[in-house]
Amino acid sequence: MKKFAALVSIVLFFATAVIAQQKTITIGTLLSDMVNKELDVCFPVPYYTSKLQTSYDRRSVIPNTPSWHANDDGSGFIRYEANNGRVEKVLFDEKGPGVITRIITTGKAAGANLRIYFDGEKEASITIPGYDISKLPIKIPEALLILHEHYNTTQGSSMYYPIPYAKSCKITVDDLNRGYYFHANYRTYNKGTKVKTFTVADAAKYNKQAEETSYQLLHPKSYKGDEFRANKVLIQDSMYLDLPKGSQAIRTLNLGIGIVNQADFAQMMRSLIVKITFDGRQTVSAPLSDLFGGGMGAPKVNSWYLNTNGDGELTMRFIMPYKKTARIEVINISNYYAIVHITANTSPWKWKPNTLYFHATWRQENNLKTNVGLDYNMATLTGRGVFKGDVLSLYNHTKRWYGEGDEHIWVDGDKFPSHFGCGTEDYYNATFAPIHVYQNVFGGATREDDEASRGYNTFVRTRNLDVIPFNKKLKFEFELISWDDGLVDYSSTVYWYGDLNSKAITASPDKDALYVLPKAVYTSDK
């Protein structure tokens, strides 16, 4: 027992020493981290939890009960509070050290004020009129502010400008008798981590850096170092590209696909399966169309990590390190004729104790019933890792909007989801049933065939500061709630970094990618 106690003391000593050596977390360090892809591959030090607070319906308490899918998501709050003669609803109240990494506000709350209190303030240091986060009194650069499609009528927007706090942060809204919607993704660091609390004056000092960060996000660069290629014509066949041995990393992955019959394009892009093996363990397996963010039909994608032209040219900029060996494989499981070009750019990589491998997996489920209490499992991941993003691609057989369902993300030992959202559209940085394609640096809707949301729909979300670390397990699901009872065909692709033995336990087999895509009968001009 004495030896064990001594060992614990030593571990705590070094852990404290590591924290002491950490630089203070500021707006500036967070802006730098947002575009530092090399941080993607590392389990976080100092460690932090990543959670979400929203205005979800508080009747949702017990899974698998009728109230679990309660859908008055513009009503939830933590408590009422009296502040300086005002009655306010508390939307967010967390102890630091921490940082808010993403905020969504929307809901026709004109006349109401959003207030932000830092470090136990008696009066809010920031008051935002009209419940509109885009009116935060700082200069928010283009890439870090997403005005939603219905902004002109509902003031919906997503803000990714980081808001750090040393001791605490509380956000309230004036007491309202009408709907409002609120999301705040946030990190909480280990006690002792140094964080400098946000101020408007401090933000002004980082205006230039914020603009530079925005420019980098809007103009992502593909790595142009050592280049390796493979080409082959595939019909019920496979090809592979072995990369240089030793400690290396894929910095950019490009695939070019040529076909004979354009009418076969969508089905063929779904029938090409990409698999990547690092150090003898396969960690990536997904249809080409979905892996690169387009989903069913492989439309255009334009974001920080993913770019495709909708015509067979695809680029991925996730960094993928390995210690000894790496192989990229493409398998054509169909009878379609495909000309496949693989290009990978690599660089030497210094492996650290907290370096992780890139993972991506895919699953498909068809004829799922809406409005009967079902939750669609996007993925269940086991092992240690950092959740990095996802693609939801689907065919909606119902007459109208299918995405009322909230996301639930359970991390490690959660008894209740530490991420409980307000609707599928909010998760993907939109509000009130988006009806057109939209693209931003963090993803968007790469496919929306119909203004009534019938037919094909694809959403993408990749994460920067709002990544989710997990030590043992992460489960991600969406409630299946639509405006009209009916059926949906759902598929999902997830990206994460993890140890070599981390895995997705709900992935679909390759043969499920032979799912015959329904005919696209809906278009936005009908």
Short mmCIF file of C-alpha atoms in Angstrom, two decimals:
data_model
loop_
_atom_site.label_atom_id
_atom_site.label_comp_id
_atom_site.label_asym_id
_atom_site.label_seq_id
_atom_site.Cartn_x
_atom_site.Cartn_y
_atom_site.Cartn_z
CA MET A 1 0.00 0.00 0.00
CA LYS A 2 2.89 2.37 0.86
CA LYS A 3 4.48 1.67 -2.54
CA PHE A 4 1.16 2.36 -4.26
CA ALA A 5 0.73 5.63 -2.36
CA ALA A 6 4.26 6.64 -3.29
CA LEU A 7 3.56 5.87 -6.95
CA VAL A 8 0.38 7.95 -6.87
CA SER A 9 2.32 10.83 -5.35
CA ILE A 10 4.92 10.64 -8.10
CA VAL A 11 2.23 10.59 -10.82
CA LEU A 12 0.45 13.56 -9.27
CA PHE A 13 3.75 15.43 -8.97
CA PHE A 14 4.55 15.04 -12.65
CA ALA A 15 0.94 15.79 -13.64
CA THR A 16 1.10 19.01 -11.61
CA ALA A 17 4.47 19.83 -13.15
CA VAL A 18 3.05 19.38 -16.65
CA ILE A 19 0.14 21.71 -15.86
CA ALA A 20 2.53 24.26 -14.38
CA GLN A 21 4.55 24.26 -17.60
CA GLN A 22 1.50 24.84 -19.75
CA LYS A 23 1.14 28.26 -21.26
CA THR A 24 -1.91 30.25 -20.25
CA ILE A 25 -4.88 29.51 -22.51
CA THR A 26 -6.06 32.73 -24.15
CA ILE A 27 -8.14 33.83 -27.10
CA GLY A 28 -4.89 33.89 -29.06
CA THR A 29 -3.80 30.34 -28.20
CA LEU A 30 -7.28 29.05 -29.01
CA LEU A 31 -7.32 30.79 -32.39
CA SER A 32 -3.95 29.20 -33.14
CA ASP A 33 -5.21 25.78 -32.06
CA MET A 34 -8.22 26.11 -34.36
CA VAL A 35 -6.01 25.86 -37.47
CA ASN A 36 -3.25 23.67 -36.03
CA LYS A 37 -4.00 20.30 -37.66
CA GLU A 38 -1.08 18.69 -35.89
CA LEU A 39 -3.08 18.98 -32.66
CA ASP A 40 -5.80 16.84 -34.25
CA VAL A 41 -3.68 13.73 -33.92
CA CYS A 42 -3.00 14.16 -30.20
CA PHE A 43 -4.98 13.15 -27.16
CA PRO A 44 -5.33 16.49 -25.35
CA VAL A 45 -2.78 17.71 -22.81
CA PRO A 46 -3.90 19.39 -20.62
CA TYR A 47 -6.94 17.11 -20.63
CA TYR A 48 -10.43 18.57 -20.94
CA THR A 49 -13.98 17.28 -21.17
CA SER A 50 -16.16 18.49 -24.04
CA LYS A 51 -19.90 18.92 -23.44
CA LEU A 52 -22.97 20.68 -24.80
CA GLN A 53 -25.65 22.72 -23.05
CA THR A 54 -28.85 23.51 -24.99
CA SER A 55 -32.47 24.56 -24.60
CA TYR A 56 -33.68 20.96 -25.15
CA ASP A 57 -37.06 19.92 -23.72
CA ARG A 58 -36.43 19.11 -20.04
CA ARG A 59 -39.14 16.45 -20.07
CA SER A 60 -36.52 14.23 -21.74
CA VAL A 61 -35.25 12.43 -18.66
CA ILE A 62 -35.38 8.66 -19.08
CA PRO A 63 -34.38 6.84 -22.31
CA ASN A 64 -36.92 4.53 -23.93
CA THR A 65 -39.89 6.28 -22.35
CA PRO A 66 -42.53 8.39 -24.20
CA SER A 67 -41.09 11.64 -22.81
CA TRP A 68 -37.56 10.88 -24.08
CA HIS A 69 -38.48 12.32 -27.50
CA ALA A 70 -40.26 15.38 -26.05
CA ASN A 71 -39.85 18.07 -28.68
CA ASP A 72 -40.49 21.51 -27.20
CA ASP A 73 -36.81 22.29 -27.65
CA GLY A 74 -37.17 26.05 -27.44
CA SER A 75 -38.24 25.92 -23.82
CA GLY A 76 -35.43 24.39 -21.80
CA PHE A 77 -33.32 26.26 -19.27
CA ILE A 78 -31.50 25.55 -16.01
CA ARG A 79 -33.38 27.81 -13.58
CA TYR A 80 -34.95 31.20 -13.02
CA GLU A 81 -32.78 33.83 -11.38
CA ALA A 82 -33.29 37.38 -10.10
CA ASN A 83 -30.51 39.74 -11.16
CA ASN A 84 -30.61 43.45 -10.39
CA GLY A 85 -34.41 43.61 -10.51
CA ARG A 86 -34.71 41.43 -13.62
CA VAL A 87 -36.06 37.91 -13.94
CA GLU A 88 -33.68 35.91 -16.16
CA LYS A 89 -33.60 32.36 -17.41
CA VAL A 90 -30.20 30.74 -16.93
CA LEU A 91 -29.17 28.91 -20.11
CA PHE A 92 -25.56 28.08 -19.25
CA ASP A 93 -23.76 27.97 -15.92
CA GLU A 94 -20.39 26.21 -15.70
CA LYS A 95 -17.33 26.38 -13.51
CA GLY A 96 -13.92 26.86 -15.08
CA PRO A 97 -11.28 26.72 -16.16
CA GLY A 98 -13.04 26.36 -19.49
CA VAL A 99 -13.90 27.77 -22.89
CA ILE A 100 -17.06 28.00 -24.97
CA THR A 101 -16.14 26.74 -28.43
CA ARG A 102 -19.44 27.19 -30.31
CA ILE A 103 -22.71 29.03 -29.66
CA ILE A 104 -26.02 28.93 -31.55
CA THR A 105 -28.86 31.36 -30.88
CA THR A 106 -32.12 31.69 -32.78
CA GLY A 107 -35.84 32.04 -32.23
CA LYS A 108 -37.39 35.45 -32.91
CA ALA A 109 -36.37 36.77 -29.50
CA ALA A 110 -36.33 40.43 -30.53
CA GLY A 111 -36.50 42.72 -27.52
CA ALA A 112 -34.81 40.19 -25.23
CA ASN A 113 -31.22 40.44 -24.08
CA LEU A 114 -28.61 37.71 -23.84
CA ARG A 115 -26.22 38.32 -20.94
CA ILE A 116 -22.83 36.76 -20.26
CA TYR A 117 -21.41 36.81 -16.71
CA PHE A 118 -17.77 35.83 -16.09
CA ASP A 119 -16.03 34.65 -12.93
CA GLY A 120 -18.89 35.39 -10.51
CA GLU A 121 -19.78 38.87 -11.77
CA LYS A 122 -22.83 40.45 -10.11
CA GLU A 123 -23.68 42.23 -13.35
CA ALA A 124 -23.04 40.85 -16.82
CA SER A 125 -20.01 42.33 -18.54
CA ILE A 126 -21.58 41.55 -21.93
CA THR A 127 -25.19 42.27 -22.93
CA ILE A 128 -26.27 41.27 -26.42
CA PRO A 129 -29.51 42.80 -27.76
CA GLY A 130 -32.10 40.78 -29.59
CA TYR A 131 -30.85 37.41 -28.35
CA ASP A 132 -28.57 37.35 -31.41
CA ILE A 133 -25.03 36.03 -30.82
CA SER A 134 -23.84 37.61 -34.08
CA LYS A 135 -24.15 40.94 -32.24
CA LEU A 136 -21.44 40.06 -29.75
CA PRO A 137 -19.59 43.39 -29.34
CA ILE A 138 -16.38 42.25 -31.02
CA LYS A 139 -15.25 41.90 -34.60
CA ILE A 140 -16.14 38.31 -35.55
CA PRO A 141 -14.34 37.31 -38.77
CA GLU A 142 -16.19 35.66 -41.63
CA ALA A 143 -15.23 32.02 -41.07
CA LEU A 144 -16.16 32.09 -37.38
CA LEU A 145 -19.73 33.33 -37.85
CA ILE A 146 -22.36 31.39 -39.80
CA LEU A 147 -25.62 33.24 -40.47
CA HIS A 148 -28.26 30.59 -41.00
CA GLU A 149 -30.48 30.40 -44.04
CA HIS A 150 -33.43 31.90 -42.16
CA TYR A 151 -31.41 34.56 -40.35
CA ASN A 152 -33.48 37.45 -41.69
CA THR A 153 -36.61 36.10 -40.00
CA THR A 154 -35.28 34.16 -36.99
CA GLN A 155 -31.82 35.68 -36.34
CA GLY A 156 -30.28 32.21 -36.31
CA SER A 157 -26.49 32.04 -36.32
CA SER A 158 -23.58 29.87 -35.18
CA MET A 159 -20.48 31.48 -33.71
CA TYR A 160 -17.13 29.70 -33.36
CA TYR A 161 -15.17 32.56 -31.81
CA PRO A 162 -13.70 31.07 -28.58
CA ILE A 163 -14.84 32.46 -25.23
CA PRO A 164 -12.44 31.39 -22.44
CA TYR A 165 -13.11 31.80 -18.71
CA ALA A 166 -10.89 31.18 -15.69
CA LYS A 167 -13.43 30.56 -12.91
CA SER A 168 -16.96 30.46 -14.30
CA CYS A 169 -19.31 31.52 -17.07
CA LYS A 170 -23.05 32.07 -16.87
CA ILE A 171 -25.34 32.98 -19.78
CA THR A 172 -28.92 34.16 -19.29
CA VAL A 173 -31.80 35.48 -21.35
CA ASP A 174 -34.62 37.76 -20.28
CA ASP A 175 -37.73 35.86 -19.24
CA LEU A 176 -39.61 35.05 -22.45
CA ASN A 177 -43.02 33.58 -23.11
CA ARG A 178 -42.04 32.48 -26.60
CA GLY A 179 -39.63 29.98 -28.11
CA TYR A 180 -35.89 30.55 -28.19
CA TYR A 181 -33.11 28.10 -29.08
CA PHE A 182 -29.67 27.94 -27.56
CA HIS A 183 -26.56 25.75 -27.92
CA ALA A 184 -23.18 26.11 -26.24
CA ASN A 185 -20.39 23.61 -26.82
CA TYR A 186 -17.74 23.98 -24.15
CA ARG A 187 -14.54 22.54 -22.73
CA THR A 188 -13.73 22.15 -19.05
CA TYR A 189 -10.04 21.78 -18.22
CA ASN A 190 -8.49 20.08 -15.23
CA LYS A 191 -8.24 22.19 -12.10
CA GLY A 192 -5.05 24.25 -12.14
CA THR A 193 -5.04 24.86 -15.90
CA LYS A 194 -4.36 28.53 -16.52
CA VAL A 195 -7.01 30.32 -18.58
CA LYS A 196 -7.36 34.06 -19.20
CA THR A 197 -10.99 35.17 -19.06
CA PHE A 198 -12.53 36.74 -22.18
CA THR A 199 -12.96 40.49 -22.34
CA VAL A 200 -14.02 42.71 -25.22
CA ALA A 201 -10.79 44.69 -24.87
CA ASP A 202 -8.72 41.52 -25.00
CA ALA A 203 -10.57 40.34 -28.11
CA ALA A 204 -9.69 43.62 -29.83
CA LYS A 205 -6.00 42.82 -29.32
CA TYR A 206 -6.47 39.63 -31.33
CA ASN A 207 -8.37 41.16 -34.27
CA LYS A 208 -5.50 40.61 -36.71
CA GLN A 209 -4.93 37.02 -35.60
CA ALA A 210 -8.66 36.29 -35.80
CA GLU A 211 -8.73 37.57 -39.38
CA GLU A 212 -5.68 35.45 -40.25
CA THR A 213 -7.35 32.39 -38.71
CA SER A 214 -10.49 33.08 -40.71
CA TYR A 215 -8.47 33.41 -43.92
CA GLN A 216 -6.74 30.07 -43.33
CA LEU A 217 -10.06 28.35 -42.68
CA LEU A 218 -11.61 29.83 -45.81
CA HIS A 219 -8.56 29.03 -47.98
CA PRO A 220 -7.29 25.61 -46.86
CA LYS A 221 -3.99 24.50 -48.34
CA SER A 222 -3.21 20.97 -49.45
CA TYR A 223 0.24 19.68 -48.51
CA LYS A 224 2.56 19.44 -51.53
CA GLY A 225 5.48 17.45 -50.11
CA ASP A 226 6.54 13.90 -51.04
CA GLU A 227 4.01 12.49 -53.47
CA PHE A 228 3.09 8.87 -54.20
CA ARG A 229 0.68 7.62 -56.85
CA ALA A 230 -1.18 4.55 -58.05
CA ASN A 231 -3.57 4.11 -61.00
CA LYS A 232 -5.76 1.22 -62.12
CA VAL A 233 -8.95 0.32 -63.96
CA LEU A 234 -11.27 -1.49 -61.55
CA ILE A 235 -14.21 -3.81 -62.25
CA GLN A 236 -14.93 -6.13 -59.30
CA ASP A 237 -11.30 -5.63 -58.42
CA SER A 238 -9.04 -3.75 -56.01
CA MET A 239 -5.86 -1.69 -55.97
CA TYR A 240 -3.53 -0.39 -53.29
CA LEU A 241 -0.79 2.12 -52.66
CA ASP A 242 1.90 1.31 -50.09
CA LEU A 243 3.49 4.38 -48.54
CA PRO A 244 7.09 4.88 -47.34
CA LYS A 245 8.07 2.87 -44.29
CA GLY A 246 9.03 4.51 -41.04
CA SER A 247 7.47 7.26 -38.95
CA GLN A 248 5.47 9.22 -41.52
CA ALA A 249 2.09 10.90 -41.96
CA ILE A 250 -0.33 11.28 -44.84
CA ARG A 251 -0.87 15.03 -45.10
CA THR A 252 -3.19 15.15 -48.13
CA LEU A 253 -5.12 12.34 -49.82
CA ASN A 254 -6.52 12.82 -53.32
CA LEU A 255 -8.61 10.41 -55.36
CA GLY A 256 -9.59 10.89 -58.99
CA ILE A 257 -12.34 8.75 -60.50
CA GLY A 258 -13.06 8.37 -64.21
CA ILE A 259 -16.17 6.65 -65.57
CA VAL A 260 -17.64 5.78 -68.95
CA ASN A 261 -21.35 6.24 -68.25
CA GLN A 262 -22.23 9.37 -66.27
CA ALA A 263 -25.59 7.85 -65.35
CA ASP A 264 -23.71 5.31 -63.22
CA PHE A 265 -21.76 7.97 -61.29
CA ALA A 266 -23.73 8.05 -58.02
CA GLN A 267 -24.01 4.27 -57.68
CA MET A 268 -20.39 3.70 -58.65
CA MET A 269 -19.04 6.25 -56.16
CA ARG A 270 -20.97 4.37 -53.46
CA SER A 271 -19.55 1.03 -54.65
CA LEU A 272 -15.90 2.06 -54.36
CA ILE A 273 -14.77 1.22 -50.82
CA VAL A 274 -11.72 3.00 -49.40
CA LYS A 275 -9.73 1.16 -46.75
CA ILE A 276 -6.59 2.44 -45.03
CA THR A 277 -4.33 0.27 -42.88
CA PHE A 278 -1.79 1.72 -40.46
CA ASP A 279 0.87 -0.41 -38.77
CA GLY A 280 -0.99 -3.60 -39.64
CA ARG A 281 -4.43 -2.47 -38.40
CA GLN A 282 -7.22 -1.27 -40.70
CA THR A 283 -8.70 1.91 -39.22
CA VAL A 284 -10.55 3.37 -42.23
CA SER A 285 -13.33 1.71 -44.21
CA ALA A 286 -16.10 3.62 -45.99
CA PRO A 287 -17.64 4.18 -49.44
CA LEU A 288 -15.72 6.78 -51.39
CA SER A 289 -18.70 9.13 -51.75
CA ASP A 290 -19.38 9.18 -48.01
CA LEU A 291 -15.78 9.24 -46.78
CA PHE A 292 -15.18 12.51 -48.61
CA GLY A 293 -18.33 14.21 -47.27
CA GLY A 294 -20.72 14.05 -50.23
CA GLY A 295 -22.77 11.06 -49.18
CA MET A 296 -25.28 9.56 -51.60
CA GLY A 297 -24.66 10.99 -55.06
CA ALA A 298 -21.19 12.36 -54.24
CA PRO A 299 -22.05 16.06 -54.75
CA LYS A 300 -19.67 18.99 -54.28
CA VAL A 301 -18.08 19.55 -50.87
CA ASN A 302 -16.20 22.68 -49.83
CA SER A 303 -14.83 22.79 -46.28
CA TRP A 304 -11.64 23.00 -44.19
CA TYR A 305 -10.89 19.26 -44.23
CA LEU A 306 -12.84 18.04 -47.28
CA ASN A 307 -13.17 19.22 -50.89
CA THR A 308 -14.75 17.53 -53.90
CA ASN A 309 -15.88 18.88 -57.25
CA GLY A 310 -18.93 16.62 -57.67
CA ASP A 311 -17.36 15.06 -60.75
CA GLY A 312 -14.88 12.57 -59.36
CA GLU A 313 -12.07 14.72 -57.90
CA LEU A 314 -11.84 14.35 -54.12
CA THR A 315 -9.46 15.77 -51.50
CA MET A 316 -9.05 15.02 -47.79
CA ARG A 317 -6.75 17.00 -45.47
CA PHE A 318 -6.98 15.06 -42.21
CA ILE A 319 -3.44 14.25 -41.04
CA MET A 320 -2.89 10.49 -40.72
CA PRO A 321 0.34 9.49 -38.91
CA TYR A 322 1.82 6.00 -38.65
CA LYS A 323 4.91 4.46 -37.06
CA LYS A 324 6.01 1.85 -39.60
CA THR A 325 3.66 1.10 -42.52
CA ALA A 326 0.58 2.42 -44.28
CA ARG A 327 -1.51 1.11 -47.17
CA ILE A 328 -4.36 2.84 -49.03
CA GLU A 329 -6.71 0.43 -50.79
CA VAL A 330 -9.69 0.99 -53.09
CA ILE A 331 -12.07 -1.90 -53.76
CA ASN A 332 -14.73 -1.86 -56.48
CA ILE A 333 -17.49 -4.18 -55.21
CA SER A 334 -19.71 -3.51 -58.23
CA ASN A 335 -19.71 -4.27 -61.96
CA TYR A 336 -19.26 -0.61 -62.83
CA TYR A 337 -16.14 0.35 -64.79
CA ALA A 338 -13.98 2.80 -62.83
CA ILE A 339 -10.60 4.40 -63.53
CA VAL A 340 -9.07 5.15 -60.14
CA HIS A 341 -6.14 7.45 -59.36
CA ILE A 342 -4.73 7.62 -55.82
CA THR A 343 -2.33 10.39 -54.80
CA ALA A 344 -0.96 10.72 -51.28
CA ASN A 345 1.37 13.42 -49.99
CA THR A 346 3.40 12.47 -46.93
CA SER A 347 5.99 13.91 -44.59
CA PRO A 348 8.16 12.55 -41.76
CA TRP A 349 6.37 12.50 -38.41
CA LYS A 350 7.65 12.62 -34.85
CA TRP A 351 5.57 10.19 -32.81
CA LYS A 352 4.66 11.24 -29.24
CA PRO A 353 3.09 9.29 -26.35
CA ASN A 354 -0.29 10.97 -27.00
CA THR A 355 -0.21 10.65 -30.82
CA LEU A 356 -3.31 8.93 -32.24
CA TYR A 357 -4.26 7.20 -35.50
CA PHE A 358 -6.92 8.43 -37.92
CA HIS A 359 -10.14 6.38 -38.01
CA ALA A 360 -13.23 6.53 -40.22
CA THR A 361 -16.14 4.09 -40.53
CA TRP A 362 -19.55 3.94 -42.10
CA ARG A 363 -22.97 2.34 -41.56
CA GLN A 364 -26.31 2.12 -43.41
CA GLU A 365 -29.84 1.36 -42.21
CA ASN A 366 -32.92 1.42 -44.44
CA ASN A 367 -36.69 1.70 -43.94
CA LEU A 368 -36.42 3.20 -40.48
CA LYS A 369 -39.75 4.36 -39.06
CA THR A 370 -40.05 7.92 -37.80
CA ASN A 371 -42.12 9.01 -34.79
CA VAL A 372 -42.15 5.60 -33.09
CA GLY A 373 -39.46 6.28 -30.49
CA LEU A 374 -36.43 5.06 -32.46
CA ASP A 375 -32.91 6.47 -32.15
CA TYR A 376 -30.56 6.00 -35.11
CA ASN A 377 -27.06 5.02 -34.03
CA MET A 378 -24.57 7.14 -35.97
CA ALA A 379 -21.70 5.20 -34.36
CA THR A 380 -20.53 3.60 -31.15
CA LEU A 381 -16.79 3.92 -30.62
CA THR A 382 -14.71 2.06 -28.07
CA GLY A 383 -11.20 2.71 -26.79
CA ARG A 384 -9.46 6.04 -26.32
CA GLY A 385 -9.94 8.76 -28.88
CA VAL A 386 -11.03 12.23 -30.01
CA PHE A 387 -14.27 12.53 -32.01
CA LYS A 388 -13.63 14.71 -35.06
CA GLY A 389 -16.80 14.83 -37.15
CA ASP A 390 -19.41 13.04 -39.20
CA VAL A 391 -21.56 12.82 -42.31
CA LEU A 392 -25.30 12.09 -42.28
CA SER A 393 -26.56 11.05 -45.73
CA LEU A 394 -30.14 9.89 -46.22
CA TYR A 395 -33.14 9.40 -48.44
CA ASN A 396 -36.33 10.83 -46.93
CA HIS A 397 -39.45 8.89 -47.99
CA THR A 398 -41.74 11.11 -45.89
CA LYS A 399 -43.51 14.14 -47.32
CA ARG A 400 -41.68 16.83 -45.37
CA TRP A 401 -38.95 17.61 -42.82
CA TYR A 402 -37.51 14.53 -41.14
CA GLY A 403 -34.93 16.15 -38.82
CA GLU A 404 -36.78 17.19 -35.66
CA GLY A 405 -34.79 14.58 -33.74
CA ASP A 406 -32.13 15.71 -31.26
CA GLU A 407 -28.60 14.34 -31.11
CA HIS A 408 -27.47 12.38 -28.06
CA ILE A 409 -23.76 11.85 -27.47
CA TRP A 410 -22.81 9.69 -24.51
CA VAL A 411 -19.16 9.90 -23.41
CA ASP A 412 -17.45 7.35 -21.18
CA GLY A 413 -19.54 6.92 -18.01
CA ASP A 414 -22.36 9.34 -18.87
CA LYS A 415 -25.64 8.45 -17.12
CA PHE A 416 -27.32 11.09 -19.27
CA PRO A 417 -25.97 12.35 -22.61
CA SER A 418 -23.39 15.07 -22.09
CA HIS A 419 -24.51 16.33 -25.52
CA PHE A 420 -28.31 16.65 -25.92
CA GLY A 421 -29.30 18.82 -28.86
CA CYS A 422 -32.38 20.59 -30.20
CA GLY A 423 -32.71 19.09 -33.68
CA THR A 424 -30.72 17.66 -36.55
CA GLU A 425 -30.49 20.99 -38.34
CA ASP A 426 -29.04 22.74 -35.28
CA TYR A 427 -26.34 20.09 -34.96
CA TYR A 428 -25.27 20.89 -38.54
CA ASN A 429 -25.26 24.69 -38.04
CA ALA A 430 -28.66 25.50 -39.46
CA THR A 431 -32.06 26.16 -37.92
CA PHE A 432 -35.71 25.76 -38.87
CA ALA A 433 -35.48 23.03 -41.53
CA PRO A 434 -32.86 24.17 -44.09
CA ILE A 435 -34.13 23.96 -47.64
CA HIS A 436 -31.06 24.67 -49.78
CA VAL A 437 -27.48 23.49 -50.10
CA TYR A 438 -25.07 25.47 -47.93
CA GLN A 439 -21.32 25.09 -47.34
CA ASN A 440 -19.05 26.48 -44.64
CA VAL A 441 -15.60 25.72 -43.26
CA PHE A 442 -17.10 23.36 -40.67
CA GLY A 443 -19.31 21.42 -43.11
CA GLY A 444 -22.87 22.22 -44.13
CA ALA A 445 -25.56 20.60 -46.27
CA THR A 446 -23.88 19.20 -49.37
CA ARG A 447 -27.16 17.89 -50.77
CA GLU A 448 -30.75 19.17 -50.43
CA ASP A 449 -32.83 18.11 -53.41
CA ASP A 450 -36.20 19.50 -52.37
CA GLU A 451 -37.47 22.50 -50.41
CA ALA A 452 -39.86 20.20 -48.55
CA SER A 453 -36.86 18.03 -47.53
CA ARG A 454 -38.10 15.03 -49.50
CA GLY A 455 -35.63 12.72 -51.19
CA TYR A 456 -31.86 13.07 -50.79
CA ASN A 457 -30.25 15.08 -48.01
CA THR A 458 -26.65 15.10 -46.78
CA PHE A 459 -25.14 17.01 -43.87
CA VAL A 460 -21.47 17.27 -42.84
CA ARG A 461 -19.91 18.53 -39.64
CA THR A 462 -16.21 18.53 -38.83
CA ARG A 463 -14.89 19.78 -35.51
CA ASN A 464 -12.00 22.05 -34.58
CA LEU A 465 -12.09 23.41 -31.01
CA ASP A 466 -15.35 21.52 -30.37
CA VAL A 467 -13.82 18.03 -30.71
CA ILE A 468 -14.87 15.46 -28.09
CA PRO A 469 -12.17 13.47 -26.24
CA PHE A 470 -13.18 10.10 -24.78
CA ASN A 471 -11.26 7.59 -22.69
CA LYS A 472 -13.31 4.41 -23.13
CA LYS A 473 -16.44 4.90 -25.20
CA LEU A 474 -18.50 7.34 -27.26
CA LYS A 475 -22.05 6.64 -28.49
CA PHE A 476 -23.71 9.03 -30.94
CA GLU A 477 -27.35 8.84 -32.03
CA PHE A 478 -30.17 10.90 -33.51
CA GLU A 479 -33.83 10.71 -32.56
CA LEU A 480 -36.00 9.81 -35.57
CA ILE A 481 -38.70 12.48 -35.45
CA SER A 482 -40.33 13.93 -38.57
CA TRP A 483 -43.26 16.20 -39.36
CA ASP A 484 -45.01 13.27 -41.06
CA ASP A 485 -44.94 9.60 -40.13
CA GLY A 486 -43.00 7.55 -42.64
CA LEU A 487 -39.71 5.92 -43.56
CA VAL A 488 -36.14 7.13 -43.96
CA ASP A 489 -32.96 5.44 -45.19
CA TYR A 490 -30.04 6.68 -43.08
CA SER A 491 -26.29 6.29 -43.46
CA SER A 492 -23.51 7.84 -41.42
CA THR A 493 -19.75 8.24 -41.64
CA VAL A 494 -17.73 9.23 -38.60
CA TYR A 495 -14.18 10.56 -38.27
CA TRP A 496 -12.09 10.28 -35.13
CA TYR A 497 -8.54 9.89 -33.89
CA GLY A 498 -7.82 6.98 -31.60
CA ASP A 499 -5.37 4.37 -30.44
CA LEU A 500 -4.67 1.54 -32.86
CA ASN A 501 -7.11 -0.77 -31.08
CA SER A 502 -9.94 1.79 -30.90
CA LYS A 503 -12.84 0.76 -33.10
CA ALA A 504 -16.43 1.36 -34.19
CA ILE A 505 -18.59 -1.54 -33.06
CA THR A 506 -21.64 -0.62 -35.16
CA ALA A 507 -20.04 -0.32 -38.63
CA SER A 508 -21.76 -1.88 -41.65
CA PRO A 509 -20.18 -4.51 -43.91
CA ASP A 510 -18.99 -3.49 -47.38
CA LYS A 511 -21.91 -5.24 -49.11
CA ASP A 512 -24.38 -2.76 -47.60
CA ALA A 513 -22.90 -0.14 -49.95
CA LEU A 514 -24.59 -2.01 -52.81
CA TYR A 515 -27.88 -0.54 -51.57
CA VAL A 516 -29.63 0.55 -54.76
CA LEU A 517 -29.96 4.32 -54.57
CA PRO A 518 -33.57 5.47 -55.08
CA LYS A 519 -34.28 7.54 -58.15
CA ALA A 520 -33.91 11.26 -57.43
CA VAL A 521 -37.45 12.39 -58.22
CA TYR A 522 -37.53 15.61 -56.22
CA THR A 523 -35.88 18.87 -57.22
CA SER A 524 -36.04 22.30 -55.64
CA ASP A 525 -37.75 23.88 -58.64
CA LYS A 526 -40.86 21.70 -58.25
#
